[in-house]
CSV table of C-alpha atoms and ligand atoms in Angstrom, one decimal:
chain,number,residue,atom,x,y,z
S,220,UNK,CA,5.7,23.3,-11.9
S,221,UNK,CA,4.1,22.0,-8.7
S,222,UNK,CA,4.1,23.9,-5.4
S,223,UNK,CA,6.6,22.1,-3.3
S,224,UNK,CA,5.5,24.0,-0.2
S,225,UNK,CA,2.4,21.8,0.0
S,226,UNK,CA,4.5,19.0,1.4
S,227,UNK,CA,5.7,20.5,4.7
S,228,UNK,CA,6.4,17.8,7.2
S,229,UNK,CA,3.4,18.0,9.6
S,230,UNK,CA,3.5,15.2,12.1
S,231,UNK,CA,5.8,12.2,12.6
S,232,UNK,CA,3.7,9.1,12.2
S,233,UNK,CA,5.3,6.2,14.0
S,234,UNK,CA,3.6,3.0,13.2
S,235,UNK,CA,4.3,-0.5,14.4
S,236,UNK,CA,5.9,-2.5,11.7
S,237,UNK,CA,4.1,-5.8,12.2
S,238,UNK,CA,2.5,-8.1,9.8
S,239,UNK,CA,4.3,-6.5,6.9
S,240,UNK,CA,5.6,-9.5,4.9
S,241,UNK,CA,6.7,-12.7,6.5
S,242,UNK,CA,9.8,-11.7,8.3
S,243,UNK,CA,11.8,-14.9,8.8
S,244,UNK,CA,14.7,-14.8,11.4
S,245,UNK,CA,15.8,-18.3,10.3
S,246,UNK,CA,16.3,-17.4,6.7
S,247,UNK,CA,19.9,-16.5,7.1
S,248,UNK,CA,21.1,-19.0,4.6
S,249,UNK,CA,24.2,-19.2,2.4
S,250,UNK,CA,23.2,-16.2,0.3
S,251,UNK,CA,23.3,-13.8,3.1
S,252,UNK,CA,26.8,-12.6,2.5
S,253,UNK,CA,26.6,-12.5,-1.3
S,254,UNK,CA,26.6,-9.0,-2.8
S,255,UNK,CA,23.7,-8.4,-5.0
S,256,UNK,CA,24.0,-8.1,-8.8
S,257,UNK,CA,22.4,-4.9,-9.9
S,258,UNK,CA,21.8,-3.7,-13.5
S,259,UNK,CA,20.3,-0.5,-14.7
S,260,UNK,CA,18.7,-0.2,-18.1
S,261,UNK,CA,16.5,2.2,-20.0
S,262,UNK,CA,13.6,0.5,-21.7
S,263,UNK,CA,9.8,1.1,-22.1
S,264,UNK,CA,10.6,4.8,-21.8
S,265,UNK,CA,11.8,4.5,-18.3
S,266,UNK,CA,14.9,3.8,-16.1
S,267,UNK,CA,14.8,0.4,-14.6
S,268,UNK,CA,16.9,-1.2,-11.9
S,269,UNK,CA,17.1,-5.0,-11.4
S,270,UNK,CA,18.7,-6.5,-8.3
S,271,UNK,CA,19.1,-10.2,-7.6
S,272,UNK,CA,20.9,-12.1,-4.8
S,273,UNK,CA,22.5,-15.4,-4.7
S,274,UNK,CA,24.8,-17.5,-6.9
S,275,UNK,CA,22.6,-17.3,-10.0
S,276,UNK,CA,22.0,-13.6,-9.7
S,277,UNK,CA,24.0,-12.6,-12.8
S,278,UNK,CA,22.3,-15.1,-15.1
S,279,UNK,CA,18.9,-14.1,-13.7
S,280,UNK,CA,19.5,-10.4,-14.3
S,281,UNK,CA,20.8,-11.0,-17.8
S,282,UNK,CA,17.8,-13.1,-18.7
S,283,UNK,CA,15.4,-10.5,-17.3
S,284,UNK,CA,17.1,-7.7,-19.3
S,285,UNK,CA,16.8,-9.7,-22.5
S,286,UNK,CA,13.1,-10.4,-21.8
S,287,UNK,CA,12.4,-6.7,-21.1
S,288,UNK,CA,14.1,-5.7,-24.4
S,289,UNK,CA,12.1,-8.3,-26.3
S,290,UNK,CA,8.9,-7.1,-24.8
S,291,UNK,CA,9.7,-3.5,-25.5
S,292,UNK,CA,10.2,-4.4,-29.2
S,293,UNK,CA,6.9,-6.3,-29.1
S,294,UNK,CA,4.7,-3.8,-27.4
S,295,UNK,CA,6.0,-0.3,-27.9
S,296,UNK,CA,3.6,2.0,-29.7
S,297,UNK,CA,6.8,4.0,-30.7
S,298,UNK,CA,8.2,1.1,-32.7
S,299,UNK,CA,6.6,0.6,-36.1
S,300,UNK,CA,7.2,-3.1,-36.2
S,301,UNK,CA,5.8,-3.9,-32.7
S,302,UNK,CA,2.8,-6.1,-32.5
S,303,UNK,CA,0.8,-3.2,-31.0
S,304,UNK,CA,1.8,-0.8,-33.8
S,305,UNK,CA,0.9,-3.4,-36.4
S,306,UNK,CA,-2.5,-3.9,-34.7
S,307,UNK,CA,-3.1,-0.2,-34.5
S,308,UNK,CA,-2.1,0.4,-38.1
S,309,UNK,CA,-4.0,-2.5,-39.7
S,310,UNK,CA,-7.0,-2.7,-37.3
S,311,UNK,CA,-6.3,-6.4,-36.8
S,312,UNK,CA,-3.4,-8.6,-35.7
S,313,UNK,CA,-2.8,-12.0,-34.1
S,314,UNK,CA,-1.0,-11.2,-30.8
S,315,UNK,CA,1.6,-13.5,-29.3
S,316,UNK,CA,1.2,-14.9,-25.8
S,317,UNK,CA,2.6,-12.0,-23.8
S,318,UNK,CA,0.8,-9.3,-25.7
S,319,UNK,CA,-2.5,-11.2,-25.6
S,320,UNK,CA,-2.1,-11.9,-21.8
S,321,UNK,CA,-1.5,-8.2,-21.2
S,322,UNK,CA,-4.5,-7.2,-23.3
S,323,UNK,CA,-6.7,-9.7,-21.5
S,324,UNK,CA,-5.6,-8.2,-18.1
S,325,UNK,CA,-6.1,-4.7,-19.4
S,326,UNK,CA,-9.7,-5.5,-20.5
S,327,UNK,CA,-10.3,-7.2,-17.1
S,328,UNK,CA,-9.1,-4.0,-15.3
S,329,UNK,CA,-11.3,-1.9,-17.6
S,330,UNK,CA,-14.4,-3.9,-16.6
S,331,UNK,CA,-13.4,-4.0,-12.9
S,332,UNK,CA,-12.9,-0.2,-12.8
S,333,UNK,CA,-16.0,0.6,-14.9
S,334,UNK,CA,-13.9,2.1,-17.7
S,335,UNK,CA,-11.6,4.3,-15.6
S,336,UNK,CA,-8.9,2.2,-17.1
S,337,UNK,CA,-9.3,2.1,-20.9
S,338,UNK,CA,-6.6,0.7,-23.2
S,339,UNK,CA,-8.3,2.2,-26.3
S,340,UNK,CA,-7.1,5.7,-25.1
S,341,UNK,CA,-4.3,5.8,-27.7
S,342,UNK,CA,-6.0,8.1,-30.3
S,343,UNK,CA,-6.5,10.6,-27.4
S,344,UNK,CA,-2.9,10.2,-26.2
S,345,UNK,CA,-1.8,11.0,-29.8
S,346,UNK,CA,-4.1,14.0,-30.0
S,347,UNK,CA,-2.4,15.5,-26.9
S,348,UNK,CA,1.0,14.7,-28.5
S,349,UNK,CA,2.3,12.4,-25.7
S,350,UNK,CA,3.7,9.6,-27.9
S,351,UNK,CA,5.8,11.9,-30.0
S,352,UNK,CA,6.3,14.6,-27.4
S,353,UNK,CA,4.9,17.2,-29.9
S,354,UNK,CA,2.5,18.5,-27.3
S,355,UNK,CA,-0.7,20.4,-28.2
S,356,UNK,CA,-4.1,21.0,-26.6
S,357,UNK,CA,-6.8,19.5,-28.8
S,358,UNK,CA,-10.1,21.3,-29.2
S,359,UNK,CA,-13.3,20.0,-27.4
S,360,UNK,CA,-14.7,18.9,-30.8
S,361,UNK,CA,-11.7,16.9,-31.6
S,362,UNK,CA,-11.8,15.2,-28.3
S,363,UNK,CA,-15.5,14.5,-28.5
S,364,UNK,CA,-14.9,12.8,-31.9
S,365,UNK,CA,-12.0,10.8,-30.7
S,366,UNK,CA,-13.9,9.6,-27.7
S,367,UNK,CA,-16.0,7.5,-30.1
S,368,UNK,CA,-12.9,5.5,-30.8
S,369,UNK,CA,-12.6,4.5,-27.1
S,370,UNK,CA,-15.4,2.0,-26.8
S,371,UNK,CA,-13.8,-1.2,-25.6
S,372,UNK,CA,-16.8,-3.3,-26.7
S,373,UNK,CA,-15.7,-2.5,-30.3
S,374,UNK,CA,-12.6,-4.7,-29.7
S,375,UNK,CA,-13.0,-8.3,-30.9
S,376,UNK,CA,-10.5,-10.4,-29.0
S,377,UNK,CA,-10.0,-14.1,-29.1
S,378,UNK,CA,-8.2,-14.9,-25.9
S,379,UNK,CA,-7.3,-18.4,-27.1
S,380,UNK,CA,-5.7,-17.4,-30.4
S,381,UNK,CA,-4.6,-13.9,-29.6
S,382,UNK,CA,-6.5,-12.6,-32.6
S,383,UNK,CA,-7.7,-9.0,-32.3
S,384,UNK,CA,-9.7,-6.7,-34.5
S,385,UNK,CA,-11.4,-3.4,-34.1
S,386,UNK,CA,-15.0,-2.7,-35.3
S,387,UNK,CA,-14.3,1.0,-35.8
S,388,UNK,CA,-11.6,2.3,-38.1
S,389,UNK,CA,-9.1,4.5,-36.3
S,390,UNK,CA,-9.2,2.6,-33.0
S,391,UNK,CA,-5.9,2.0,-31.4
S,392,UNK,CA,-4.7,0.5,-28.1
S,393,UNK,CA,-2.1,1.6,-25.6
S,394,UNK,CA,-0.9,-0.9,-22.9
S,395,UNK,CA,1.4,1.7,-21.3
S,396,UNK,CA,-0.8,1.9,-18.2
S,397,UNK,CA,-0.4,-1.7,-17.4
S,398,UNK,CA,2.6,-3.2,-19.2
S,399,UNK,CA,5.3,-2.4,-16.6
S,400,UNK,CA,3.4,-4.2,-13.9
S,401,UNK,CA,3.2,-7.3,-16.0
S,402,UNK,CA,6.8,-7.1,-17.0
S,403,UNK,CA,7.9,-6.6,-13.3
S,404,UNK,CA,6.0,-9.7,-12.3
S,405,UNK,CA,7.6,-11.6,-15.1
S,406,UNK,CA,11.0,-10.5,-14.0
S,407,UNK,CA,10.3,-12.1,-10.6
S,408,UNK,CA,9.3,-15.3,-12.4
S,409,UNK,CA,12.5,-15.3,-14.5
S,410,UNK,CA,14.5,-14.8,-11.3
S,411,UNK,CA,12.7,-17.7,-9.7
S,412,UNK,CA,13.2,-20.0,-12.8
S,413,UNK,CA,16.9,-19.1,-12.6
S,414,UNK,CA,17.1,-20.2,-9.0
S,415,UNK,CA,17.0,-16.8,-7.4
S,416,UNK,CA,14.9,-16.5,-4.3
S,417,UNK,CA,15.6,-12.9,-3.3
S,418,UNK,CA,15.5,-9.9,-5.6
S,419,UNK,CA,13.8,-6.6,-6.5
S,420,UNK,CA,12.9,-4.9,-9.8
S,421,UNK,CA,12.1,-1.3,-10.1
S,422,UNK,CA,10.7,-0.3,-13.4
S,423,UNK,CA,10.1,3.4,-13.1
S,424,UNK,CA,7.2,3.6,-10.7
S,425,UNK,CA,6.7,-0.1,-10.7
S,426,UNK,CA,8.4,-2.0,-7.9
S,427,UNK,CA,8.2,-5.8,-7.6
S,428,UNK,CA,9.9,-7.8,-4.9
S,429,UNK,CA,10.8,-11.4,-4.9
S,430,UNK,CA,10.9,-13.3,-1.6
S,431,UNK,CA,12.5,-11.4,1.4
S,432,UNK,CA,15.9,-9.9,1.7
S,433,UNK,CA,18.6,-12.5,1.9
S,434,UNK,CA,18.9,-12.0,5.7
S,435,UNK,CA,15.1,-12.7,6.0
S,436,UNK,CA,14.1,-9.2,6.7
S,437,UNK,CA,11.4,-7.2,4.8
S,438,UNK,CA,12.1,-4.9,1.9
S,439,UNK,CA,11.9,-1.1,2.6
S,440,UNK,CA,10.3,0.6,-0.4
S,441,UNK,CA,10.6,4.4,-0.3
S,442,UNK,CA,7.8,6.4,-2.0
S,443,UNK,CA,9.3,9.3,-3.9
S,444,UNK,CA,8.2,12.8,-3.0
S,445,UNK,CA,7.2,14.1,-6.5
S,446,UNK,CA,7.9,17.7,-5.4
S,447,UNK,CA,11.4,17.3,-3.9
S,448,UNK,CA,14.2,15.3,-5.5
S,449,UNK,CA,15.8,12.9,-3.0
S,450,UNK,CA,13.0,13.3,-0.5
S,451,UNK,CA,10.5,10.6,0.1
S,452,UNK,CA,6.9,10.5,1.3
S,453,UNK,CA,7.3,7.4,3.4
S,454,UNK,CA,8.6,3.9,3.7
S,455,UNK,CA,6.7,0.7,3.0
S,456,UNK,CA,8.0,-2.5,4.7
S,457,UNK,CA,6.9,-5.4,2.6
S,458,UNK,CA,7.4,-9.0,1.7
S,459,UNK,CA,6.9,-10.3,-1.8
S,460,UNK,CA,4.6,-7.8,-3.4
S,461,UNK,CA,4.1,-5.2,-6.1
S,462,UNK,CA,4.2,-1.5,-5.3
S,463,UNK,CA,3.1,0.6,-8.3
S,464,UNK,CA,2.8,4.4,-8.4
S,465,UNK,CA,1.1,6.6,-11.0
S,466,UNK,CA,1.3,10.4,-10.8
S,467,UNK,CA,0.6,13.6,-12.7
S,468,UNK,CA,4.3,14.5,-12.4
S,469,UNK,CA,5.6,11.6,-14.6
S,470,UNK,CA,4.8,13.0,-18.0
S,471,UNK,CA,3.3,16.5,-18.6
S,472,UNK,CA,3.6,19.7,-20.5
S,473,UNK,CA,2.5,23.3,-19.9
S,474,UNK,CA,0.6,25.6,-22.2
S,475,UNK,CA,-0.6,29.1,-21.3
S,476,UNK,CA,0.1,28.4,-17.7
S,477,UNK,CA,-2.0,25.2,-17.6
S,478,UNK,CA,-0.3,21.8,-16.9
S,479,UNK,CA,-1.6,18.8,-18.9
S,480,UNK,CA,-0.5,15.4,-17.7
S,481,UNK,CA,-0.6,11.9,-19.2
S,482,UNK,CA,-3.3,10.1,-17.3
S,483,UNK,CA,-6.5,10.7,-19.3
S,484,UNK,CA,-10.0,10.5,-18.0
S,485,UNK,CA,-11.7,8.3,-20.6
S,486,UNK,CA,-15.1,9.9,-19.9
S,487,UNK,CA,-13.8,13.4,-21.0
S,488,UNK,CA,-10.6,12.9,-23.0
S,489,UNK,CA,-8.9,15.4,-20.8
S,490,UNK,CA,-6.1,14.7,-18.2
S,491,UNK,CA,-7.8,13.5,-15.0
S,492,UNK,CA,-8.0,16.5,-12.6
S,493,UNK,CA,-9.3,14.9,-9.5
S,494,UNK,CA,-7.2,16.6,-6.8
S,495,UNK,CA,-4.7,13.7,-6.7
S,496,UNK,CA,-1.0,14.1,-7.2
S,497,UNK,CA,-0.1,10.4,-7.0
S,498,UNK,CA,-1.6,7.0,-6.3
S,499,UNK,CA,0.4,3.9,-5.1
S,500,UNK,CA,-1.2,0.5,-5.3
S,501,UNK,CA,0.2,-2.4,-3.3
S,502,UNK,CA,-1.0,-5.8,-4.5
S,503,UNK,CA,0.2,-9.4,-4.9
S,504,UNK,CA,-0.8,-9.1,-8.5
S,505,UNK,CA,1.6,-6.7,-10.2
S,506,UNK,CA,-0.3,-6.4,-13.4
S,507,UNK,CA,-3.5,-5.5,-11.6
S,508,UNK,CA,-1.5,-3.0,-9.4
S,509,UNK,CA,-0.3,-1.2,-12.5
S,510,UNK,CA,-3.7,-1.0,-14.1
S,511,UNK,CA,-5.3,0.1,-10.8
S,512,UNK,CA,-2.8,2.8,-10.1
S,513,UNK,CA,-3.8,4.5,-13.4
S,514,UNK,CA,-7.5,3.8,-12.8
S,515,UNK,CA,-7.6,5.1,-9.2
S,516,UNK,CA,-5.9,8.3,-10.3
S,517,UNK,CA,-8.8,8.8,-12.8
S,518,UNK,CA,-11.4,8.0,-10.1
S,519,UNK,CA,-10.2,10.5,-7.6
S,520,UNK,CA,-10.0,10.0,-3.8
S,521,UNK,CA,-13.6,9.4,-2.9
S,522,UNK,CA,-14.5,7.1,-5.7
S,523,UNK,CA,-11.2,5.2,-5.3
S,524,UNK,CA,-11.8,4.8,-1.6
S,525,UNK,CA,-15.3,3.3,-2.3
S,526,UNK,CA,-13.7,1.1,-4.9
S,527,UNK,CA,-11.1,-0.1,-2.3
S,528,UNK,CA,-13.8,-0.9,0.2
S,529,UNK,CA,-15.4,-3.1,-2.4
S,530,UNK,CA,-12.2,-4.7,-3.5
S,531,UNK,CA,-9.9,-4.6,-0.4
S,532,UNK,CA,-9.1,-8.3,-0.8
S,533,UNK,CA,-7.3,-7.4,-4.1
S,534,UNK,CA,-5.1,-4.4,-3.1
S,535,UNK,CA,-4.2,-1.6,-0.8
S,536,UNK,CA,-3.4,2.0,-1.8
S,537,UNK,CA,-1.7,5.2,-0.7
S,538,UNK,CA,-2.9,8.5,-2.2
S,539,UNK,CA,-1.2,11.8,-2.2
S,540,UNK,CA,-3.6,14.7,-2.8
S,541,UNK,CA,-2.8,18.1,-4.2
S,542,UNK,CA,-2.7,19.5,-0.6
S,543,UNK,CA,0.1,17.2,0.3
S,544,UNK,CA,-2.0,14.9,2.6
S,545,UNK,CA,-1.4,11.2,2.4
S,546,UNK,CA,-4.4,8.7,2.6
S,547,UNK,CA,-3.4,5.1,3.4
S,548,UNK,CA,-5.9,2.2,3.3
S,549,UNK,CA,-6.2,0.3,6.5
S,550,UNK,CA,-4.8,-2.9,5.1
S,551,UNK,CA,-1.3,-1.5,4.6
S,552,UNK,CA,-1.3,1.3,7.2
S,553,UNK,CA,0.8,-0.7,9.7
S,554,UNK,CA,3.5,-1.3,7.1
S,555,UNK,CA,3.8,2.4,6.1
S,556,UNK,CA,5.7,5.0,8.0
S,557,UNK,CA,5.8,8.7,7.0
S,558,UNK,CA,6.7,12.1,8.5
S,559,UNK,CA,3.9,13.7,6.5
S,560,UNK,CA,0.3,14.1,7.6
S,561,UNK,CA,-1.4,10.8,7.0
S,562,UNK,CA,-5.1,9.8,7.1
S,563,UNK,CA,-6.0,6.1,7.4
S,564,UNK,CA,-8.9,5.0,5.2
S,565,UNK,CA,-11.1,2.4,6.9
A,28,AMP,P1,0.8,4.8,-15.6
A,28,AMP,O1,2.0,5.6,-15.5
A,28,AMP,O2,0.9,3.4,-15.3
A,28,AMP,O3,-0.3,5.5,-14.8
A,28,AMP,O4,0.3,4.8,-17.1
A,28,AMP,C1,0.1,6.0,-17.8
A,28,AMP,C2,0.0,5.6,-19.2
A,28,AMP,O5,-1.1,4.8,-19.4
A,28,AMP,C3,-0.1,6.8,-20.2
A,28,AMP,O6,1.2,7.3,-20.6
A,28,AMP,C4,-0.9,6.2,-21.3
A,28,AMP,O7,0.0,5.5,-22.1
A,28,AMP,C5,-1.8,5.2,-20.6
A,28,AMP,N1,-3.1,5.8,-20.1
A,28,AMP,C6,-3.4,7.1,-19.9
A,28,AMP,N2,-4.6,7.2,-19.4
A,28,AMP,C7,-5.1,6.0,-19.3
A,28,AMP,C8,-6.4,5.4,-18.9
A,28,AMP,N3,-7.4,6.1,-18.4
A,28,AMP,N4,-6.5,4.0,-19.0
A,28,AMP,C9,-5.5,3.3,-19.5
A,28,AMP,N5,-4.3,3.7,-19.9
A,28,AMP,C10,-4.1,5.0,-19.8
A,29,MG,MG1,-0.5,2.0,-14.4
């Protein structure tokens, strides 16, 4: 589908790997020689890998798997009995703590990104056939009508009680753009509560690290090359952080030679065509990172760079454009190495 020739290696960028996480030479404690416990599961429509180190690793991974499955059942739009499905069907529902917390974060990201992230996008996702994979291209008129259902101010939400209702019939929410970041953060919390100090969770494009590697060194997170299986765009060396990627290659269909992907521009109802191929957000806040990766994709490179300049205390980002060029924000540049052409955003 995509031209793989756009990603020819251009220049070897060798960067000093300093200041990337708190490397700790003295952290070679008793868990160094322990093999990690690693489990792979399929949940939330994606393959996930959970890895924990140390003597409680098995318990921690088991607890995290149970939690992920519970949240999937609670939040999936594809499960009729999920809280989100009940809210979408009835137009009102009293959400439990996790679901309410995610909705609260989603609405915060909506306001921070001026609506580039919009959790009321679900009727439009449905029109394109993404939830059922019965893909179709909706007419302009249909999309214009559906856009009226994407006004977040028509959501009544009591953050204390979790009660939600919609002012307009037919509104529906979709937390798919943010939920994995929240869950990945929670996995790190579960690991910690179970006594694990070192681990990594990879939930599709959402990576969350906990602590440092058992030997005290930083994690090496490879960014996948969307156009070549097994190849990667570069390596991030990080401490405890979230690294979340959104791209047009994750879910898409083709009709009459045109590719339609799953990240929708809420101002048009069409897949966002901004010249970006993928966006990776690096942040200490995993939920924010997930919401932002979706939103920055919608914004496109120039707007996303301006947004980063205004919010560079919250996150860093790596953009891959349709020409195969990588753009890396200055705050993370020293922690990223790549053999592809890389431009540093100041
Ligand atoms: P991600 O892979 O995190 O970028 O999330 C993509 C998913 O978020 C899609 O499959 C939709 O469920 C949802 N989505 C699509 N467009 C938007 C948007 N503009 N704002 C919020 N969620 C979106
Ligand atoms: Mg996202």
